[in-house]
Short mmCIF file of C-alpha atoms in Angstrom, two decimals:
data_model
loop_
_atom_site.label_atom_id
_atom_site.label_comp_id
_atom_site.label_asym_id
_atom_site.label_seq_id
_atom_site.Cartn_x
_atom_site.Cartn_y
_atom_site.Cartn_z
CA MET A 1 -0.22 -0.05 -0.01
CA ALA A 2 2.86 2.35 1.02
CA GLU A 3 4.79 1.58 -2.14
CA GLY A 4 1.76 2.39 -4.21
CA ILE A 5 1.21 5.64 -2.50
CA ARG A 6 4.77 6.33 -3.08
CA LEU A 7 4.73 5.40 -6.82
CA MET A 8 1.58 7.50 -7.26
CA HIS A 9 2.96 10.56 -5.60
CA LYS A 10 6.31 9.85 -8.00
CA GLN A 11 3.98 9.94 -10.87
CA LEU A 12 2.10 12.83 -10.25
CA LYS A 13 5.40 14.47 -9.22
CA LYS A 14 6.61 13.76 -12.69
CA HIS A 15 3.62 14.73 -14.15
CA SER A 16 2.69 17.93 -12.17
CA PHE A 17 1.75 20.12 -14.69
CA PHE A 18 -0.57 17.79 -16.49
CA ALA A 19 -2.19 17.49 -13.27
CA ARG A 20 -2.37 21.09 -12.29
CA LEU A 21 -3.74 21.62 -15.84
CA CYS A 22 -6.19 19.24 -15.42
CA LEU A 23 -7.56 20.34 -12.21
CA LEU A 24 -7.53 23.88 -13.67
CA ILE A 25 -9.28 23.13 -16.61
CA ILE A 26 -11.91 20.80 -14.76
CA GLY A 27 -12.14 23.42 -11.98
CA GLY A 28 -12.57 26.28 -14.27
CA ALA A 29 -15.15 24.64 -16.62
CA VAL A 30 -17.17 23.44 -13.51
CA SER A 31 -16.80 27.18 -12.09
CA LEU A 32 -17.92 28.72 -15.23
CA PHE A 33 -20.81 26.54 -15.76
CA TRP A 34 -21.86 27.45 -12.13
CA LEU A 35 -21.24 31.14 -12.57
CA VAL A 36 -23.19 31.39 -15.56
CA ASP A 37 -26.02 29.59 -14.51
CA LEU A 38 -26.14 31.57 -11.44
CA LEU A 39 -25.44 34.78 -13.18
CA ALA A 40 -28.43 33.98 -15.63
CA SER A 41 -30.83 32.87 -12.94
CA HIS A 42 -30.34 35.76 -11.01
CA THR A 43 -30.47 38.31 -13.69
CA GLU A 44 -33.54 36.83 -15.14
CA ILE A 45 -35.30 37.07 -11.57
CA LYS A 46 -33.96 40.70 -11.36
CA MET A 47 -35.19 41.62 -15.05
CA SER A 48 -38.61 39.73 -14.48
CA GLN A 49 -39.93 41.98 -11.66
CA LEU A 50 -42.23 44.74 -12.54
CA GLU A 51 -40.73 48.34 -11.31
CA ALA A 52 -41.90 49.53 -8.24
CA ARG A 53 -43.47 52.36 -9.70
CA HIS A 54 -45.51 50.23 -12.32
CA GLN A 55 -46.48 48.24 -9.43
CA HIS A 56 -47.75 51.30 -7.65
CA THR A 57 -49.49 52.55 -10.82
CA LEU A 58 -51.46 49.24 -11.36
CA GLU A 59 -51.94 49.08 -7.36
CA HIS A 60 -53.25 52.87 -7.61
CA TYR A 61 -55.62 51.67 -10.73
CA GLY A 62 -56.89 48.57 -8.49
CA ARG A 63 -57.83 50.58 -5.41
CA HIS A 64 -59.63 53.48 -7.43
CA ALA A 65 -61.71 50.71 -9.32
CA GLU A 66 -62.65 49.53 -5.87
CA GLN A 67 -63.74 52.67 -4.12
CA LEU A 68 -65.77 53.43 -7.25
CA TYR A 69 -67.29 49.96 -7.21
CA LEU A 70 -68.06 50.19 -3.31
CA ALA A 71 -69.78 53.47 -4.05
CA GLY A 72 -72.11 51.77 -6.54
CA ASP A 73 -71.28 54.24 -9.07
CA LEU A 74 -70.98 51.87 -12.22
CA ASP A 75 -71.14 54.29 -14.75
CA LEU A 76 -68.15 56.24 -13.29
CA LEU A 77 -66.66 53.00 -12.93
CA GLU A 78 -67.16 52.20 -16.40
CA GLN A 79 -65.74 55.64 -17.47
CA TYR A 80 -62.82 54.96 -15.40
CA VAL A 81 -61.95 51.50 -16.80
CA ASP A 82 -62.12 53.32 -20.35
CA MET A 83 -60.00 55.66 -19.44
CA ILE A 84 -57.38 53.52 -18.22
CA GLN A 85 -57.49 51.18 -21.56
CA HIS A 86 -57.38 54.61 -23.54
CA GLU A 87 -54.29 55.76 -21.58
CA GLU A 88 -52.40 52.84 -21.27
CA ASN A 89 -53.30 51.22 -24.78
CA THR A 90 -54.64 48.12 -23.26
CA TRP A 91 -57.51 45.89 -22.23
CA ALA A 92 -58.93 46.41 -18.63
CA ALA A 93 -61.99 45.39 -16.54
CA VAL A 94 -63.54 44.99 -13.24
CA VAL A 95 -65.22 41.32 -12.81
CA GLU A 96 -66.78 39.25 -10.16
CA ARG A 97 -66.20 35.69 -9.94
CA GLN A 98 -68.68 33.04 -8.97
CA ILE A 99 -67.33 29.64 -8.67
CA THR A 100 -69.99 27.03 -8.17
CA PRO A 101 -69.02 23.25 -6.97
CA LEU A 102 -70.47 20.24 -9.01
CA ALA A 103 -71.42 17.05 -7.65
CA ASN A 104 -72.11 18.34 -4.41
CA GLY A 105 -68.53 19.45 -4.02
CA THR A 106 -67.45 22.12 -1.33
CA LEU A 107 -64.72 24.96 -1.70
CA THR A 108 -62.14 25.13 1.20
CA PRO A 109 -61.87 28.74 2.43
CA LEU A 110 -57.95 28.62 1.88
CA PHE A 111 -59.26 27.83 -1.82
CA SER A 112 -61.55 30.76 -1.96
CA GLU A 113 -59.13 33.15 -0.29
CA HIS A 114 -56.23 32.45 -2.79
CA ILE A 115 -58.28 32.21 -6.12
CA TYR A 116 -56.61 34.74 -8.84
CA LEU A 117 -57.72 35.66 -12.28
CA GLY A 118 -54.64 37.02 -13.50
CA ARG A 119 -51.12 37.56 -12.27
CA ASP A 120 -50.40 39.02 -9.01
CA ILE A 121 -48.40 42.44 -9.46
CA SER A 122 -45.53 41.04 -7.49
CA TRP A 123 -44.97 38.27 -9.42
CA LYS A 124 -42.28 38.11 -12.04
CA ILE A 125 -43.02 38.18 -15.74
CA HIS A 126 -41.82 35.25 -17.71
CA LEU A 127 -39.59 37.01 -20.44
CA TYR A 128 -40.02 34.39 -22.99
CA PHE A 129 -43.76 35.08 -23.95
CA ASN A 130 -44.60 36.73 -26.81
CA TYR A 131 -47.86 38.60 -25.05
CA ASN A 132 -48.02 40.49 -22.26
CA PRO A 133 -49.92 38.56 -19.06
CA ILE A 134 -53.20 39.80 -17.41
CA MET A 135 -52.41 41.40 -14.04
CA ASP A 136 -54.75 41.05 -11.19
CA VAL A 137 -55.59 43.41 -8.29
CA PRO A 138 -58.08 41.57 -6.16
CA PHE A 139 -60.73 43.60 -4.01
CA ALA A 140 -61.13 43.47 -0.24
CA ASP A 141 -63.99 40.88 -0.43
CA ASN A 142 -61.68 38.32 -2.58
CA LYS A 143 -64.67 37.95 -4.93
CA THR A 144 -64.31 41.12 -7.25
CA HIS A 145 -61.06 41.93 -9.19
CA PHE A 146 -59.54 44.64 -11.34
CA LEU A 147 -58.07 42.97 -14.28
CA ILE A 148 -55.76 44.88 -16.86
CA GLN A 149 -53.13 43.39 -19.54
CA LEU A 150 -49.86 44.57 -18.67
CA PRO A 151 -49.29 47.82 -20.78
CA ALA A 152 -46.36 47.48 -23.07
CA HIS A 153 -44.28 50.14 -21.57
CA MET A 154 -44.56 48.24 -18.01
CA ARG A 155 -43.15 45.16 -19.24
CA PRO A 156 -39.78 44.37 -17.87
CA GLY A 157 -36.72 42.69 -19.62
CA ASP A 158 -36.36 45.11 -22.63
CA TYR A 159 -32.66 44.22 -22.89
CA TRP A 160 -33.03 40.72 -21.57
CA GLN A 161 -32.01 39.14 -24.96
CA LEU A 162 -29.09 40.98 -25.36
CA THR A 163 -28.33 40.46 -21.51
CA TYR A 164 -28.54 36.65 -22.31
CA LEU A 165 -26.32 36.33 -25.27
CA THR A 166 -23.82 38.27 -23.19
CA ILE A 167 -23.99 36.08 -20.31
CA GLN A 168 -24.24 32.80 -22.25
CA PHE A 169 -21.70 33.55 -24.91
CA ILE A 170 -19.97 36.66 -24.62
CA LEU A 171 -18.85 36.38 -20.85
CA PRO A 172 -17.63 32.95 -21.19
CA ILE A 173 -15.33 33.62 -24.27
CA ILE A 174 -13.96 36.45 -22.44
CA PHE A 175 -13.23 34.22 -19.36
CA LEU A 176 -11.84 31.34 -21.53
CA ALA A 177 -9.83 33.97 -23.45
CA GLY A 178 -8.11 35.08 -20.00
CA PHE A 179 -7.86 31.46 -19.04
CA CYS A 180 -5.96 30.46 -22.17
CA ILE A 181 -3.49 33.54 -21.70
CA LEU A 182 -2.88 32.17 -18.50
CA ILE A 183 -1.78 28.81 -19.46
CA TYR A 184 -0.37 30.19 -22.73
CA ARG A 185 1.88 32.44 -20.21
CA ALA A 186 2.81 29.32 -18.02
CA ILE A 187 3.50 27.33 -20.72
CA MET A 188 5.86 29.78 -22.63
CA ARG A 189 7.71 31.06 -19.56
CA PRO A 190 9.71 28.22 -19.19
CA LEU A 191 10.15 27.53 -23.08
CA LYS A 192 11.35 30.91 -23.46
CA GLN A 193 14.02 30.46 -21.00
CA LEU A 194 14.99 27.28 -22.54
CA GLU A 195 14.93 29.03 -26.14
CA LYS A 196 17.12 31.65 -24.70
CA ALA A 197 19.60 29.26 -23.14
CA THR A 198 19.59 27.13 -26.44
CA GLU A 199 20.53 30.49 -28.16
CA ARG A 200 23.33 31.01 -25.60
CA PHE A 201 24.82 27.80 -26.16
CA ALA A 202 24.58 28.05 -29.77
CA SER A 203 26.52 31.33 -29.79
CA GLY A 204 29.61 29.16 -28.29
CA GLN A 205 28.46 29.65 -24.60
CA LEU A 206 28.97 25.94 -24.00
CA ASN A 207 28.56 26.26 -20.01
CA THR A 208 24.93 27.44 -20.28
CA ARG A 209 22.66 25.26 -18.25
CA ILE A 210 19.19 25.97 -16.99
CA HIS A 211 18.13 23.53 -14.77
CA ASP A 212 18.60 25.24 -11.54
CA LYS A 213 17.07 28.56 -13.29
CA ILE A 214 14.20 27.65 -15.13
CA SER A 215 10.94 29.37 -13.39
CA SER A 216 8.71 26.32 -13.34
CA THR A 217 8.64 23.50 -10.82
CA ASP A 218 6.59 21.30 -12.89
CA GLY A 219 7.82 17.97 -13.66
CA GLU A 220 7.51 18.15 -17.37
CA PHE A 221 9.65 21.52 -17.51
CA GLN A 222 12.11 20.22 -15.04
CA GLN A 223 12.63 16.90 -17.00
CA ILE A 224 13.01 19.02 -20.37
CA ALA A 225 15.55 21.21 -18.24
CA ALA A 226 17.53 18.25 -17.22
CA THR A 227 17.50 16.78 -20.36
CA PHE A 228 18.87 20.06 -21.76
CA ASP A 229 21.37 20.31 -19.52
CA GLN A 230 22.40 16.58 -20.11
CA MET A 231 22.71 17.22 -23.79
CA ALA A 232 24.74 20.52 -22.90
CA ASN A 233 26.97 18.59 -20.85
CA CYS A 234 27.41 15.81 -23.51
CA ILE A 235 28.41 18.23 -26.52
CA GLU A 236 30.69 20.54 -24.25
CA HIS A 237 32.41 17.27 -23.41
CA THR A 238 32.66 16.35 -26.84
CA ILE A 239 33.94 19.64 -28.22
CA GLU A 240 36.63 19.85 -25.33
CA SER A 241 37.43 16.31 -26.04
CA GLN A 242 37.95 17.08 -29.99
CA ARG A 243 39.82 19.92 -29.24
CA GLN A 244 42.32 18.50 -26.96
CA PHE A 245 42.34 15.30 -29.37
CA ILE A 246 43.19 17.38 -32.17
CA ALA A 247 46.03 19.62 -29.73
CA ASP A 248 47.31 16.32 -28.83
CA PHE A 249 47.32 14.81 -32.31
CA SER A 250 49.21 17.75 -33.53
CA HIS A 251 51.75 17.47 -30.78
CA GLU A 252 52.61 13.67 -31.48
CA ILE A 253 52.73 14.05 -34.99
CA ARG A 254 55.15 17.34 -34.67
CA THR A 255 58.00 15.17 -33.42
CA PRO A 256 58.26 12.25 -36.56
CA ILE A 257 58.18 15.38 -38.90
CA ALA A 258 60.86 17.06 -37.34
CA ARG A 259 62.97 14.10 -37.09
CA VAL A 260 62.16 13.17 -40.94
CA GLU A 261 63.08 17.05 -41.84
CA THR A 262 66.40 16.72 -39.99
CA ALA A 263 67.04 13.17 -41.77
CA LEU A 264 66.28 14.84 -45.06
CA SER A 265 68.66 17.83 -44.29
CA CYS A 266 71.26 15.31 -43.47
CA ALA A 267 70.43 13.04 -46.61
CA GLU A 268 70.61 15.85 -48.93
CA GLN A 269 74.19 16.46 -47.64
CA SER A 270 75.34 12.82 -48.21
CA ILE A 271 75.90 12.35 -44.14
CA ASN A 272 74.77 8.86 -43.27
CA THR A 273 72.72 8.75 -46.08
CA GLN A 274 71.35 4.94 -45.82
CA LYS A 275 70.79 5.27 -42.27
CA MET A 276 68.81 8.59 -42.72
CA LEU A 277 66.76 6.88 -45.19
CA GLN A 278 65.89 4.18 -42.76
CA ARG A 279 65.21 6.87 -40.16
CA ILE A 280 62.67 8.45 -42.50
CA ARG A 281 61.14 5.09 -43.39
CA LYS A 282 60.91 4.42 -39.71
CA ASP A 283 59.19 7.60 -38.90
CA CYS A 284 56.85 7.55 -41.97
CA ASN A 285 55.53 4.18 -40.49
CA ALA A 286 55.24 5.50 -37.08
CA MET A 287 52.87 8.42 -38.77
CA ARG A 288 51.17 5.92 -40.59
CA THR A 289 50.38 4.12 -37.52
CA LEU A 290 49.47 7.41 -35.84
CA ALA A 291 47.34 8.14 -38.60
CA GLU A 292 45.50 4.71 -38.62
CA ASP A 293 45.33 4.48 -35.08
CA THR A 294 43.49 8.08 -34.89
CA LEU A 295 41.13 7.41 -37.27
CA THR A 296 40.02 4.07 -35.82
CA LEU A 297 39.67 5.68 -32.59
CA THR A 298 37.39 8.58 -33.86
CA TRP A 299 35.44 5.94 -35.81
CA LEU A 300 34.73 3.87 -32.54
CA GLU A 301 33.73 7.16 -30.60
CA ASN A 302 31.48 8.37 -33.29
CA GLU A 303 30.00 4.97 -33.53
CA SER A 304 29.61 4.19 -29.79
CA ALA A 305 25.89 3.77 -30.21
CA ILE A 306 26.63 0.82 -32.56
CA ALA A 307 23.72 -1.83 -31.98
CA ASP A 308 24.81 -5.05 -30.68
CA HIS A 309 23.58 -7.18 -33.78
CA ALA A 310 25.80 -4.69 -36.17
CA ILE A 311 29.05 -6.40 -34.94
CA GLU A 312 29.66 -9.71 -36.28
CA ARG A 313 30.13 -12.62 -33.79
CA ASP A 314 31.13 -16.33 -33.83
CA THR A 315 31.66 -18.92 -31.23
CA PHE A 316 35.51 -19.73 -30.39
CA ASP A 317 37.80 -20.89 -27.82
CA LEU A 318 38.95 -18.02 -25.87
CA VAL A 319 41.99 -20.06 -24.47
CA ASP A 320 43.12 -20.97 -27.68
CA LEU A 321 42.92 -17.29 -28.88
CA ILE A 322 45.13 -16.14 -25.98
CA ASP A 323 47.63 -19.03 -26.50
CA SER A 324 48.52 -17.97 -29.86
CA ILE A 325 48.68 -14.32 -29.08
CA ILE A 326 51.00 -15.06 -26.37
CA GLU A 327 53.46 -17.28 -28.44
CA ASP A 328 53.48 -14.28 -31.11
CA VAL A 329 54.48 -11.64 -28.30
CA GLN A 330 56.92 -14.10 -26.73
CA PHE A 331 58.45 -14.36 -29.70
CA GLU A 332 59.56 -10.77 -29.91
CA VAL A 333 60.36 -10.81 -25.80
CA PRO A 334 62.03 -14.12 -25.33
CA HIS A 335 63.45 -12.56 -21.81
CA ILE A 336 59.64 -12.65 -20.47
CA GLN A 337 58.02 -15.45 -18.84
CA PHE A 338 54.60 -15.90 -19.53
CA LYS A 339 52.23 -17.67 -17.20
CA THR A 340 48.34 -18.74 -17.99
CA THR A 341 46.06 -19.71 -15.55
CA ALA A 342 42.74 -21.23 -17.43
CA PRO A 343 40.69 -23.94 -18.06
CA ASP A 344 41.26 -26.37 -20.72
CA SER A 345 38.61 -24.72 -22.86
CA TYR A 346 36.63 -21.46 -22.50
CA PRO A 347 34.04 -21.14 -25.46
CA ILE A 348 32.61 -17.70 -25.88
CA PHE A 349 30.46 -15.92 -28.58
CA SER A 350 32.11 -12.72 -29.26
CA ASN A 351 34.21 -10.93 -31.99
CA SER A 352 37.31 -12.73 -31.99
CA ARG A 353 38.94 -10.34 -34.36
CA VAL A 354 38.27 -7.59 -31.87
CA LEU A 355 38.94 -9.16 -28.94
CA GLY A 356 42.26 -10.63 -30.33
CA GLN A 357 43.52 -7.17 -30.99
CA VAL A 358 42.71 -5.99 -27.43
CA ILE A 359 44.34 -8.68 -25.67
CA GLU A 360 47.46 -8.46 -28.04
CA ASN A 361 47.29 -4.78 -27.43
CA ILE A 362 47.65 -5.08 -23.76
CA LEU A 363 49.96 -8.09 -23.51
CA ARG A 364 52.35 -5.91 -25.88
CA ASN A 365 52.09 -2.91 -23.52
CA ALA A 366 52.87 -5.10 -20.67
CA SER A 367 55.88 -6.53 -22.14
CA ARG A 368 57.31 -3.21 -22.57
CA TYR A 369 57.29 -2.50 -18.69
CA ALA A 370 57.44 -6.11 -17.48
CA ASN A 371 60.69 -7.20 -15.79
CA LYS A 372 60.77 -10.62 -16.17
CA HIS A 373 56.89 -11.82 -15.84
CA ILE A 374 53.62 -11.63 -17.24
CA SER A 375 50.71 -13.58 -15.66
CA VAL A 376 47.02 -14.13 -17.98
CA THR A 377 44.27 -15.54 -16.02
CA ILE A 378 40.83 -16.60 -17.22
CA THR A 379 38.07 -16.72 -14.71
CA LEU A 380 34.72 -18.39 -15.25
CA SER A 381 32.97 -15.39 -14.49
CA GLY A 382 34.31 -14.11 -17.98
CA SER A 383 37.36 -11.86 -16.65
CA ILE A 384 40.53 -11.85 -18.14
CA LYS A 385 43.15 -10.38 -16.11
CA ILE A 386 46.64 -9.56 -17.36
CA GLU A 387 49.47 -8.72 -14.76
CA ASP A 388 53.17 -7.64 -15.08
CA ASP A 389 55.84 -7.34 -12.68
CA GLY A 390 56.97 -3.49 -13.76
CA CYS A 391 56.64 -0.63 -11.71
CA GLY A 392 52.74 0.00 -12.03
CA VAL A 393 51.27 3.31 -12.46
CA PRO A 394 50.51 5.99 -9.88
CA GLU A 395 47.21 5.66 -8.19
CA HIS A 396 45.81 8.91 -9.36
CA LEU A 397 46.55 8.17 -12.83
CA LEU A 398 44.87 4.57 -13.19
CA GLU A 399 41.85 6.16 -14.90
CA ASP A 400 44.06 8.67 -17.13
CA ILE A 401 45.76 6.00 -18.94
CA PHE A 402 42.83 5.18 -20.83
CA LYS A 403 42.69 8.58 -22.54
CA PRO A 404 44.02 9.07 -26.07
CA PHE A 405 47.62 10.25 -26.09
CA TYR A 406 48.24 9.91 -22.57
CA ARG A 407 51.59 8.39 -21.45
CA VAL A 408 53.09 7.95 -17.90
CA THR A 409 55.74 10.20 -18.27
CA SER A 410 57.89 8.89 -15.19
CA THR A 411 57.80 5.24 -16.84
CA GLN A 412 57.82 5.86 -20.44
CA LYS A 413 59.87 3.03 -22.28
CA SER A 414 58.31 2.89 -25.73
CA ALA A 415 57.83 5.44 -28.88
CA GLY A 416 54.23 4.84 -28.85
CA PHE A 417 51.64 7.36 -28.87
CA GLY A 418 49.63 6.61 -26.12
CA LEU A 419 46.69 5.32 -28.32
CA GLY A 420 46.78 1.58 -27.32
CA LEU A 421 44.64 1.49 -24.00
CA ALA A 422 42.23 4.17 -25.50
CA LEU A 423 41.61 1.89 -28.37
CA CYS A 424 41.25 -1.25 -26.42
CA GLN A 425 38.57 0.62 -24.00
CA ARG A 426 36.72 1.70 -26.89
CA HIS A 427 36.72 -1.82 -28.67
CA ILE A 428 35.75 -3.57 -25.25
CA HIS A 429 32.97 -1.06 -24.70
CA ARG A 430 31.78 -2.10 -28.29
CA LEU A 431 31.80 -5.72 -27.24
CA GLN A 432 29.36 -4.54 -24.52
CA GLY A 433 32.42 -5.36 -21.71
CA SER A 434 34.61 -3.26 -19.60
CA ILE A 435 38.22 -2.67 -18.90
CA SER A 436 39.72 -1.23 -15.76
CA ALA A 437 43.74 -1.16 -14.28
CA LYS A 438 44.94 -1.39 -10.85
CA ASN A 439 48.30 -1.78 -9.44
CA SER A 440 49.38 -5.06 -7.97
CA PRO A 441 50.25 -5.45 -4.34
CA SER A 442 53.57 -6.80 -5.44
CA ASP A 443 53.97 -3.98 -7.73
CA GLY A 444 53.22 -4.15 -11.45
CA LEU A 445 50.10 -3.26 -12.97
CA ILE A 446 46.76 -5.57 -13.50
CA VAL A 447 44.64 -4.69 -16.65
CA THR A 448 41.28 -6.60 -16.23
CA ILE A 449 38.68 -7.33 -19.02
CA LYS A 450 35.17 -8.47 -18.09
CA LEU A 451 32.83 -9.81 -21.02
CA PRO A 452 29.19 -9.90 -20.34
CA LEU A 453 28.17 -13.47 -19.01
CA SER A 454 25.73 -13.51 -22.13
CA GLN A 455 28.64 -14.32 -24.23
CA VAL A 456 30.10 -17.16 -22.21
CA GLN A 457 29.15 -20.57 -23.92
CA MET A 458 30.14 -22.81 -21.09
#
């Protein structure tokens, strides 16, 4: 239960803008419907009532007619009613009601006292009828009534249609327009901030970040800001790496070029011509190797997202592969003793060419720094450990040795360019594995390659 509540809270926080927008729309719509209905009903009631002065006029007509009726002067009453009809341009009359129950029925006093032949002057007038109602002013005896059809100039609701249209359509449109403006501003404010940040980043300000500066606290916009910062970090790192890569490459290529120029000058002056030509050939081969390794490293970095199925794989025996590589390396360094600790057979499903290049590169690198011994250990968990008895690497530099063109100057024994371990790392990542280095307790360096267990066929 607690886990479900925690998960729900996490989802609401992640989609807080959506939740808030739904609440605003639903709450706003319900409030709008309620407000329109309340305002329309209240306005209709107010506009349906006769004005006080008109009520007073009708009441006066009725009371004066009642006085004439009680005085028994019917001729004067007739003249008075005719005058009202003429002045108000309407119909009027004084009537007596006589209700006779049938079938031995009786009339209750309550019924007799509250019989109206028309509408009471205090009642509201229906604004939708296309005719004027009959108004009733009862006399004191409750049997005689002064009836008059409501004069046209007294009828309320002259502007009811316009008022109704305003309440039902114009006010909701204004309300919704204002609501849309608020939502638009709420959405556009963080988007404008993101747009400005993008413009600054595009203009070269690679340190531009927005996550801590964005005004919205909604999860959706926070996620966009975090994604932008992640993209900016990646691009900045890539650009800085490229700049450093170009600078390192330029530095590395400058040395063999200088040697070639020196050797050419000597050859042109016939100074050790044959030796200088050999030096030129050696440096040209070194520059070609540098160019090829650089291109390979660049390709691997650009293709870091290559899918697993894009790499050709086959099943082979890892023990046989390592034995053949050790045999080749030991031929070049006969003073180094190699010790292999491995099962009789270790079949894996991987790319033998790529993995072989990595293992050979690490073994050759170890042979340059080893004093007498190099050991290779294959574990059942898919690890390959290559350990030499050299001087090791300072602890704070163990991560740096996998960077392109990096060499530990204090132990530099080779004429390489520092691309070997960088290439190994990219190749192993391409095989979905990992590579790391640490110092051995007995001095020397241990390089560990870990392959995915899914590739082990044992």
